[in-house]
XYZ file of C-alpha atoms in Angstrom:
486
model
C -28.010 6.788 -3.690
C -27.422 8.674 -0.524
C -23.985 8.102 1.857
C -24.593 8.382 5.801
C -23.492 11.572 6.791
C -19.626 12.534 7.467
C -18.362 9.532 5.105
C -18.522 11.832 2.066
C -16.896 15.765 1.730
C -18.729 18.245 2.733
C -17.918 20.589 -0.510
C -18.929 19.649 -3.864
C -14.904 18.487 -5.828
C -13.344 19.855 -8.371
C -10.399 16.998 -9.533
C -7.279 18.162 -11.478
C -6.227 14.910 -12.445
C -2.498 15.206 -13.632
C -1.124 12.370 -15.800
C -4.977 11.783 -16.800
C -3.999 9.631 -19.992
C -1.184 7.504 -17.979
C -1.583 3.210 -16.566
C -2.623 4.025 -13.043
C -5.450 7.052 -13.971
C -6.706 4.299 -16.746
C -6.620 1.319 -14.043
C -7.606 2.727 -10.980
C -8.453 6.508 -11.125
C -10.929 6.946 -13.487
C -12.317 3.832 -12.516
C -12.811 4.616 -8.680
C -13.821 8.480 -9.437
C -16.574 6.806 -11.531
C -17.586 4.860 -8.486
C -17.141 7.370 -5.864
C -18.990 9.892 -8.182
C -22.128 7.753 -9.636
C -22.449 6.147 -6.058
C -23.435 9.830 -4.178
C -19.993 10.003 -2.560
C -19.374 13.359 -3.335
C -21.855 16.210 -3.338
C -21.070 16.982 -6.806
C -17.811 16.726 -9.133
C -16.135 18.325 -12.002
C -12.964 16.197 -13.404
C -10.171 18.058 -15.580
C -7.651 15.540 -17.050
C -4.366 17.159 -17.779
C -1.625 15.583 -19.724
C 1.397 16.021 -22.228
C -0.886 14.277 -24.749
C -3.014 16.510 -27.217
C -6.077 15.704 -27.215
C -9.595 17.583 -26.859
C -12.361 17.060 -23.898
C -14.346 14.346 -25.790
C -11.142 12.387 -27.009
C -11.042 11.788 -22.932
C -14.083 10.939 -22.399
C -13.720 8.094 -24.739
C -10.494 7.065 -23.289
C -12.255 7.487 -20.088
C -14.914 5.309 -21.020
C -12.430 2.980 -22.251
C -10.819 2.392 -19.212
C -14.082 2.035 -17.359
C -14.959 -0.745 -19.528
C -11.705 -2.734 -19.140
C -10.685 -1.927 -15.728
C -13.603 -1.174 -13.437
C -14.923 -3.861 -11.264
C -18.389 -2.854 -11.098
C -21.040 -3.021 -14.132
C -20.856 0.570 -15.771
C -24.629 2.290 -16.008
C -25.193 3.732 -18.963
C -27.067 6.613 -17.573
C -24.930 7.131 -14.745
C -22.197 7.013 -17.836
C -23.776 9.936 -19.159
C -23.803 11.801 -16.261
C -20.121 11.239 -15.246
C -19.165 11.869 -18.909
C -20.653 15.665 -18.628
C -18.124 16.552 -15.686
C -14.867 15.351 -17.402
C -13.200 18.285 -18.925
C -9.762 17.838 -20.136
C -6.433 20.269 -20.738
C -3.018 19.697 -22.255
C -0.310 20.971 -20.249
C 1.289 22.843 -23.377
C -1.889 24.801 -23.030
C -0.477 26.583 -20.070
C -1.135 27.185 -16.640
C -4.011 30.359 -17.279
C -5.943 27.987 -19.617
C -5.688 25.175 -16.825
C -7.303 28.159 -14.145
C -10.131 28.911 -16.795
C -11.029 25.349 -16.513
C -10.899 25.164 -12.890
C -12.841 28.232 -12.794
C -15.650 27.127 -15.327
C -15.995 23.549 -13.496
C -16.324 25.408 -10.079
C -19.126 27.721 -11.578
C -20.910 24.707 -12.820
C -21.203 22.995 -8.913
C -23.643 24.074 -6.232
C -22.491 26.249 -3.563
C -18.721 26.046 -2.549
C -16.317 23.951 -3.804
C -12.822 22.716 -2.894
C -10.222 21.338 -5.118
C -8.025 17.780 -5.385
C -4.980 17.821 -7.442
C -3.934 13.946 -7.620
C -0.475 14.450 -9.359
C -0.199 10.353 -10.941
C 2.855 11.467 -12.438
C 6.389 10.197 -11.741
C 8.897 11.349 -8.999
C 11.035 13.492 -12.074
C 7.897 15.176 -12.938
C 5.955 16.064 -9.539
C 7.717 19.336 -8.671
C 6.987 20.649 -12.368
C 3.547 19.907 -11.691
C 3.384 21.398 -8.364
C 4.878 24.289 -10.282
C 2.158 24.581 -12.778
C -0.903 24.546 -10.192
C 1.197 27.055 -8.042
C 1.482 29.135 -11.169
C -1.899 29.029 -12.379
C -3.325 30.053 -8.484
C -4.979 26.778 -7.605
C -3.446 26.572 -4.618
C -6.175 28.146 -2.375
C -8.968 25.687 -1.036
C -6.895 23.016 -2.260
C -5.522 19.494 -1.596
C -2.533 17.817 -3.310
C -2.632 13.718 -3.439
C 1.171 12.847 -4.103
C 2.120 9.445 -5.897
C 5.342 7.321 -4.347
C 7.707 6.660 -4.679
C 8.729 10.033 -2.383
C 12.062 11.106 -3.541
C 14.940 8.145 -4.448
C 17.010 8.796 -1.035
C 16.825 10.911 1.874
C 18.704 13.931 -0.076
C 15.827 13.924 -2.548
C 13.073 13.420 -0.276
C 14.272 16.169 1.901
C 14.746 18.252 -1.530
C 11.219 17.888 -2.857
C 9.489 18.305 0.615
C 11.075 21.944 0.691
C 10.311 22.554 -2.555
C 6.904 21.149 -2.028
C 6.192 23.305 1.056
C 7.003 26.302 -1.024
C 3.812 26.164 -2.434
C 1.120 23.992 0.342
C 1.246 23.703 3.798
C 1.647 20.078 5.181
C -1.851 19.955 5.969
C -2.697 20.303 2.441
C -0.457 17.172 1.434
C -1.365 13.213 0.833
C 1.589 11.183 0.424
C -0.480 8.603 -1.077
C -0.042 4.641 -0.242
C -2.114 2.436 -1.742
C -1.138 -0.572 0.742
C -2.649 1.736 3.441
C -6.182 2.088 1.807
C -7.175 -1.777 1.728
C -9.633 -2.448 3.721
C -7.488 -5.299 6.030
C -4.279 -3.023 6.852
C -7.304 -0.547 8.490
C -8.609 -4.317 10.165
C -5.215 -4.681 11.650
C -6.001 -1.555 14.107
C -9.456 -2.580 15.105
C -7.983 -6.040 15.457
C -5.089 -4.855 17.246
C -6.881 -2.212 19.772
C -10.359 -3.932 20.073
C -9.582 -7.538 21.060
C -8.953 -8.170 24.744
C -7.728 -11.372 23.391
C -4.916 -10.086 21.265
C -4.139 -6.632 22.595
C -1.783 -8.019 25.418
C -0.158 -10.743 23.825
C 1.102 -7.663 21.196
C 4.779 -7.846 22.169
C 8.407 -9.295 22.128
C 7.128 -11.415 25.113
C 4.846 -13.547 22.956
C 5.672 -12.146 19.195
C 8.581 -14.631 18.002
C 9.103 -12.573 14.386
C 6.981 -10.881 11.834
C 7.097 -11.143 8.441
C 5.268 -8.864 5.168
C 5.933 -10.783 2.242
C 4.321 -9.412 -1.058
C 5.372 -11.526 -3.962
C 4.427 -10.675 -7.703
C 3.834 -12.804 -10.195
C 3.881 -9.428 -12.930
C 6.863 -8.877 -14.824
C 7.374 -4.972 -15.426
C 6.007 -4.614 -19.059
C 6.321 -0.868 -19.924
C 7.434 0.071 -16.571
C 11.091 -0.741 -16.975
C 12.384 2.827 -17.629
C 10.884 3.937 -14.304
C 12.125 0.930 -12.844
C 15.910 0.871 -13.535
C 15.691 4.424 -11.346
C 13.890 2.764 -8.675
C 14.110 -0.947 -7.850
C 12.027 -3.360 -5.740
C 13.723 -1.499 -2.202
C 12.339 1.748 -3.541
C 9.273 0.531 -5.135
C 8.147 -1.233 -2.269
C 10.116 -1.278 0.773
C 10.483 2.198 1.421
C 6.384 3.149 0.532
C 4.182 0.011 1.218
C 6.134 -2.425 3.234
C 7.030 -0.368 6.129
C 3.920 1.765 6.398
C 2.036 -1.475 7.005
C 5.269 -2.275 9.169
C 4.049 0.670 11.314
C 0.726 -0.269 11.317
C 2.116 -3.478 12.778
C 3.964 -2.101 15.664
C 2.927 1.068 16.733
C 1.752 1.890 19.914
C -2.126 2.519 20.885
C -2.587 6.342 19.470
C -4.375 8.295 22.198
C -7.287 8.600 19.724
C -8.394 7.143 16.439
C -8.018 10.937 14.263
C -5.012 11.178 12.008
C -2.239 13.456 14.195
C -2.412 10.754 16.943
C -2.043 7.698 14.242
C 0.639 9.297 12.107
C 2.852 10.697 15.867
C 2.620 6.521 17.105
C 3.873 5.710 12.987
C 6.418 8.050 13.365
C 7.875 6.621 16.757
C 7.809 3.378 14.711
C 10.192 4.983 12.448
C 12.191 6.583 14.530
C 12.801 3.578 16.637
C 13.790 1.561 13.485
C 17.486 0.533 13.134
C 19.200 1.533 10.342
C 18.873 -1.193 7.570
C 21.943 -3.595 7.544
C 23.123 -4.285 3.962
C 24.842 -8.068 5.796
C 20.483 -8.865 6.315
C 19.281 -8.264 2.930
C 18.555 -10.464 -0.647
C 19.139 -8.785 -3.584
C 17.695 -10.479 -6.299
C 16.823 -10.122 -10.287
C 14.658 -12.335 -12.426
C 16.637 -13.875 -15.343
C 16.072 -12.322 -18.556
C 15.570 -9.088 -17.167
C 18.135 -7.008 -18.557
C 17.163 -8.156 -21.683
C 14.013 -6.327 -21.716
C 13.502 -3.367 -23.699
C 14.686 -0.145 -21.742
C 16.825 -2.239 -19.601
C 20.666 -1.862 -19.513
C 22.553 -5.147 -20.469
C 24.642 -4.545 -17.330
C 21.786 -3.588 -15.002
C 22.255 -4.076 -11.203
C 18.687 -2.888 -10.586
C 17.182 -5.379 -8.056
C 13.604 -7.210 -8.937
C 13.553 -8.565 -5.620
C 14.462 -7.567 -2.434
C 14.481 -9.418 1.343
C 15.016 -7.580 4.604
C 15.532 -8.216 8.005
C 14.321 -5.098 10.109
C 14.800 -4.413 13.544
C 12.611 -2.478 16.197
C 15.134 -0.506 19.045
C 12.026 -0.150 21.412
C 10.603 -1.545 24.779
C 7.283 -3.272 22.663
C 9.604 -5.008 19.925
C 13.232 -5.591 21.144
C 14.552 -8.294 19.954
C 11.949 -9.095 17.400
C 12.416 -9.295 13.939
C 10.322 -7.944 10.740
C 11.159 -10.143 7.488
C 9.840 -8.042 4.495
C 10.068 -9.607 1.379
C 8.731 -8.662 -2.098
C 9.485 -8.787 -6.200
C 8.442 -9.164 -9.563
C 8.028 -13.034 -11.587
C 7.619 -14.909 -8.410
C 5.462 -18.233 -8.072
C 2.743 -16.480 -7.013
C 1.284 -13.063 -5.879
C 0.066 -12.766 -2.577
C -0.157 -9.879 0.317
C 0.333 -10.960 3.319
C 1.389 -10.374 6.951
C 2.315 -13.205 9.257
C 2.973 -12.816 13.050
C 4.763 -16.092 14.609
C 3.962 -16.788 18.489
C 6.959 -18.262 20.728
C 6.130 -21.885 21.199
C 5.488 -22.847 24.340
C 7.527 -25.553 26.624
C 6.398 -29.316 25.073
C 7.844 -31.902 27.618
C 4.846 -33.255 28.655
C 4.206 -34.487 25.000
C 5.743 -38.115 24.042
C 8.212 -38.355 21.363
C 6.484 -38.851 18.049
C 3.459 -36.559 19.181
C 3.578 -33.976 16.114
C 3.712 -30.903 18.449
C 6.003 -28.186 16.904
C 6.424 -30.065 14.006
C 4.872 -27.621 11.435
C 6.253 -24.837 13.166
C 4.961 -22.116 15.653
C 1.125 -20.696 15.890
C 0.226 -18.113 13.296
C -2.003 -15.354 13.033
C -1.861 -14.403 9.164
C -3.372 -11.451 7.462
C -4.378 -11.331 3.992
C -4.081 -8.021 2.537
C -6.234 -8.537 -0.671
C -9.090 -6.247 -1.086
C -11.343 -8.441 0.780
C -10.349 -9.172 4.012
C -9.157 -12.833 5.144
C -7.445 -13.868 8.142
C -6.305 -17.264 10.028
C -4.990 -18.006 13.511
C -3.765 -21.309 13.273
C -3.123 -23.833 16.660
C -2.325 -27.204 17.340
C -5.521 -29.674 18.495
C -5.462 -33.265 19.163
C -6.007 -35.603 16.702
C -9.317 -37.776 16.989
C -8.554 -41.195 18.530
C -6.354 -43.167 20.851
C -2.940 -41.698 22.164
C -1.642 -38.333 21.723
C -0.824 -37.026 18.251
C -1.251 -33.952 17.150
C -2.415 -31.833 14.417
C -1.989 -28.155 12.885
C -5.578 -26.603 12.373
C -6.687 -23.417 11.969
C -9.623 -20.528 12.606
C -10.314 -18.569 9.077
C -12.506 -15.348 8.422
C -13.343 -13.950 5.638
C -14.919 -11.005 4.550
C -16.896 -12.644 1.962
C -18.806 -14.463 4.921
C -20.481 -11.440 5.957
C -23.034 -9.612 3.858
C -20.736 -6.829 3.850
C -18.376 -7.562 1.302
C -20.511 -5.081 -1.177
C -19.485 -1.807 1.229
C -15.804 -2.503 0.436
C -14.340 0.502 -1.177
C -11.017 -0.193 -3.716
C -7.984 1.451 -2.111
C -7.876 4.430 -4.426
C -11.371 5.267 -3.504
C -10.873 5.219 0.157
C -7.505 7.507 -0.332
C -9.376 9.821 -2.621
C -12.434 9.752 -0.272
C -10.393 10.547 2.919
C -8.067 13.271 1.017
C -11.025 15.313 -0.150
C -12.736 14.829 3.502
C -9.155 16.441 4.646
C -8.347 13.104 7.043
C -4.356 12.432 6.888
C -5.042 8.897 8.732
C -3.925 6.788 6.005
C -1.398 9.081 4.248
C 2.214 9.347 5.334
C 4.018 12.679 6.261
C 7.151 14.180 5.414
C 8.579 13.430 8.837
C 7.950 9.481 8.333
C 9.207 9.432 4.826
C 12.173 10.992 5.746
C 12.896 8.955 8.695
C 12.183 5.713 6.359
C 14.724 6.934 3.835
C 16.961 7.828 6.904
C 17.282 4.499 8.200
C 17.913 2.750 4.150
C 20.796 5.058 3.602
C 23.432 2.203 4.462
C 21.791 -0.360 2.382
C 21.119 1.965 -0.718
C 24.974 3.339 0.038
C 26.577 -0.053 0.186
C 23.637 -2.884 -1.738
C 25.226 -6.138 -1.713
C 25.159 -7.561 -4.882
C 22.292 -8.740 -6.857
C 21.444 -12.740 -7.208
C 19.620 -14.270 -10.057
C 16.591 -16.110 -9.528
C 14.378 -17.864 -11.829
C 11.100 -16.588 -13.085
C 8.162 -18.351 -11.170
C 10.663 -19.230 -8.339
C 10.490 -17.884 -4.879
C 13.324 -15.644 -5.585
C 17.250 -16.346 -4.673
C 18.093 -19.095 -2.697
C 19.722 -16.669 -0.227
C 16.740 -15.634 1.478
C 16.629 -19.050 3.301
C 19.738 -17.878 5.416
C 18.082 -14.404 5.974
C 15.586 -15.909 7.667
C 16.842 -19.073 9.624
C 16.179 -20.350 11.760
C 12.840 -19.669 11.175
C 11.058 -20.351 7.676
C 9.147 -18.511 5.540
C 5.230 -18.725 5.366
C 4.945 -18.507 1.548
C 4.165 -20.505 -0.056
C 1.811 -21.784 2.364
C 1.391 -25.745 3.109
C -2.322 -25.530 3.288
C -4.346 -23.123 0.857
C -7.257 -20.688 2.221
C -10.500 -22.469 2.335
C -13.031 -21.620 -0.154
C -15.715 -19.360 2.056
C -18.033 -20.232 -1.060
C -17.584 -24.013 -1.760
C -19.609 -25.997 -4.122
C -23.104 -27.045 -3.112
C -22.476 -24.923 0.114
């Protein structure tokens, strides 16, 4: 298989994967390198796994393997197997950091021509500096990328702290502050659909934008991931790292060019313009029966949920305001955004018409990995008199035959961090800024509500929000783009 030219690297890769035996290299890395390798991505690949545990090159390969077969959405090839198998080499960090350069070495022998390296570092926030310690040591710096997990530091001390630290060893340009969110195909739609549609470009404001809201329920509890979690929290999970990245994707002005200095200076004005976060506009929730989970203190004021109410100081978004919501054990687990229109003057409609009655016009985005989107209106209903009813206009990627080109998120990040594009990554200004503005909340939380498992969190959230309402969960249900018989 052969890519179109300038969607791959130029160099062939080598891939120091750090925490190469952890959840998200088993779900998601070793998964998509398998893709973006066996699919003629990248002009050639060697993969090093590096971990605490000790284990030998072919022990990985079968975990590898493992985690291909459980996790990957595609149908594994055998012989493409095969192939990918030969290029995983794997080093435990007792080992050292010379033995890790040998390796690097050896794999970049083994590839044609020149190479350049990706360190993806899927280790937690305690641990990244050690590791950016160990490839600094070992010399791998040169010809090099780092790809950084979130979340960035716990507060705007320790962000600050570990971008220092972090530049004492590669230059910005050679960082990816990695976000997931920003790698899905629709949060990319929102800036061709924002910046390519006469229809929707000028209506992009306070003067026809009522409120916004980015609501990302979960219907997961935390399962092994409670240890990280009582350090972090929903606010820190997900607030600070996806919520207001696609936030800026939201509002930020038209960049003077689609290239990634342009994209990431109008994000950054986002972020700068953003009022500090008011602890008096914010849910904290918890699921009951969490601090009864193993790892969990019986006394934990962790939050599983979190609501916010951000505000905008600019000319574009004065006025309007951004509901983000998110948490764990909700009723369901969706992605999505949802801008609200002002409603338009309804005298001339009789009493008993229906007009406003299920709300304002809504332009929703889904943020699954497939794109989906709905614009939903008011339209007469058929018959005499005037009533009226709410409809809607839905898209979906599956209705094209293009739903087979969609990369998974990881693969696009990786993809774009060994091409050296910073588009979809954040920078240490931005994260910064974003833990700049939290500082009241995380200083002063309010305290944390209980909420049933499979609810919609704490009953609270209603007030955050009034008088408006929140979208989720939805009255009507996305239509099925495949139905029976159809």
């Amino acid at each position: 298989m052969r890519i179109a030219a300038g969607v791959g690297p130029g160099f062939a890769q080598v891939v120091v994967l750090v925490g190469a035996t952890g959840d998200l290299s088993r779900r998601k890395l070793l998964p998509g390198l398998y893709h973006l390798v066996s699919g003629g991505f990248i002009p050639g690949c060697r993969i090093i796994g590096v971990s605490l545990d000790a284990i030998d090159a072919e022990q990985f390969r079968a975990f590898a393997r493992e985690a291909l077969d459980q996790f990957s959405s595609r149908t594994v090839d055998e012989e493409r197997w095969a192939t990918f198998a030969k290029a995983l080499d794997y080093v435990s960090l007792a080992a050292g950091p010379q033995v890790l350069k040998a390796a690097v070495e050896a794999a970049e022998a083994m590839l044609p021509g020149e190479s350049r390296r990706i360190h993806y570092l899927s280790v937690p926030p305690s641990a990244a500096l050690s590791a950016v310690r160990l490839l600094g040591e070992a010399g791998l710096v040169e010809r090099s990328r780092v790809i950084m997990e979130k979340p960035f530091g716990t507060d705007l001390a320790s962000a600050a702290l570990l971008n220092a630290r972090l530049h004492e060893v590669f230059s910005e340009d050679q960082i990816f502050r990695i976000d997931h969110f920003l790698g899905k195909e629709p949060a990319q739609n929102i800036l061709a659909f924002r910046f390519a549609n006469g229809l929707f470009e000028p209506i992009w404001n306070r003067n026809f934008i009522d409120h916004v809201q980015i609501d990302v329920p979960e219907t997961l509890a935390l399962g092994k991931r409670t240890g990280f979690y009582e350090q972090t929290g929903a606010y820190r999970d997900m607030v600070v790292t996806h919520l207001f990245q696609i936030l800026a994707f939201m509002a930020m002005e038209p960049p003077t060019a689609l290239e990634p200095r342009s994209i990431s200076e109008e994000k950054n004005k986002v972020f700068r313009s953003m009022l500090p976060i008011d602890p008096n506009f914010v849910v904290r929730g918890q699921y009951v029966g969490y601090r009864a989970e193993e790892g969990v203190d019986p006394e934990s004021d962790t939050e599983t949920f979190i609501a916010v109410k951000c505000l905008i100081d600019n000319w574009r978004w004065a006025g309007v305001p951004f509901y983000l919501r998110t948490g764990k054990r909700l009723a369901e687990g969706q992605r999505i955004i949802s801008i609200a229109f002002r409603e338009p003057p309804k005298s001339m409609f009789p009493v008993g018409s229906g007009v406003g009655a299920q709300g304002p016009d809504h332009l929703t985005f889904d943020l699954a990995d497939a794109s989906k989107m709905s614009l939903s209106f008011y339209g007469k209903r058929p018959g005499p008199g005037m009533r009226l009813d709410k409809h809607s206009l839905q898209f979906a990627m599956h209705d094209t035959e293009r739903i087979g080109d969609v990369l998974e998120a990881y693969e696009r990040l990786i993809l774009d961090a060994m091409r050296g594009d910073h588009t979809l990554f954040t920078t240490a200004e931005g994260i910064e800024r974003t833990w700049e503005v939290s500082m009241p909340l995380l200083e002063a939380p309010p305290p944390v509500r209980l909420y049933a498992p499979g609810s919609w969190g704490p009953k609270s959230i209603h007030q955050l929000v009034a008088p408006h309402a929140w979208r989720l969960p939805f009255e009507r249900a996305w239509r099925d783009p495949n139905p029976a018989g159809g």
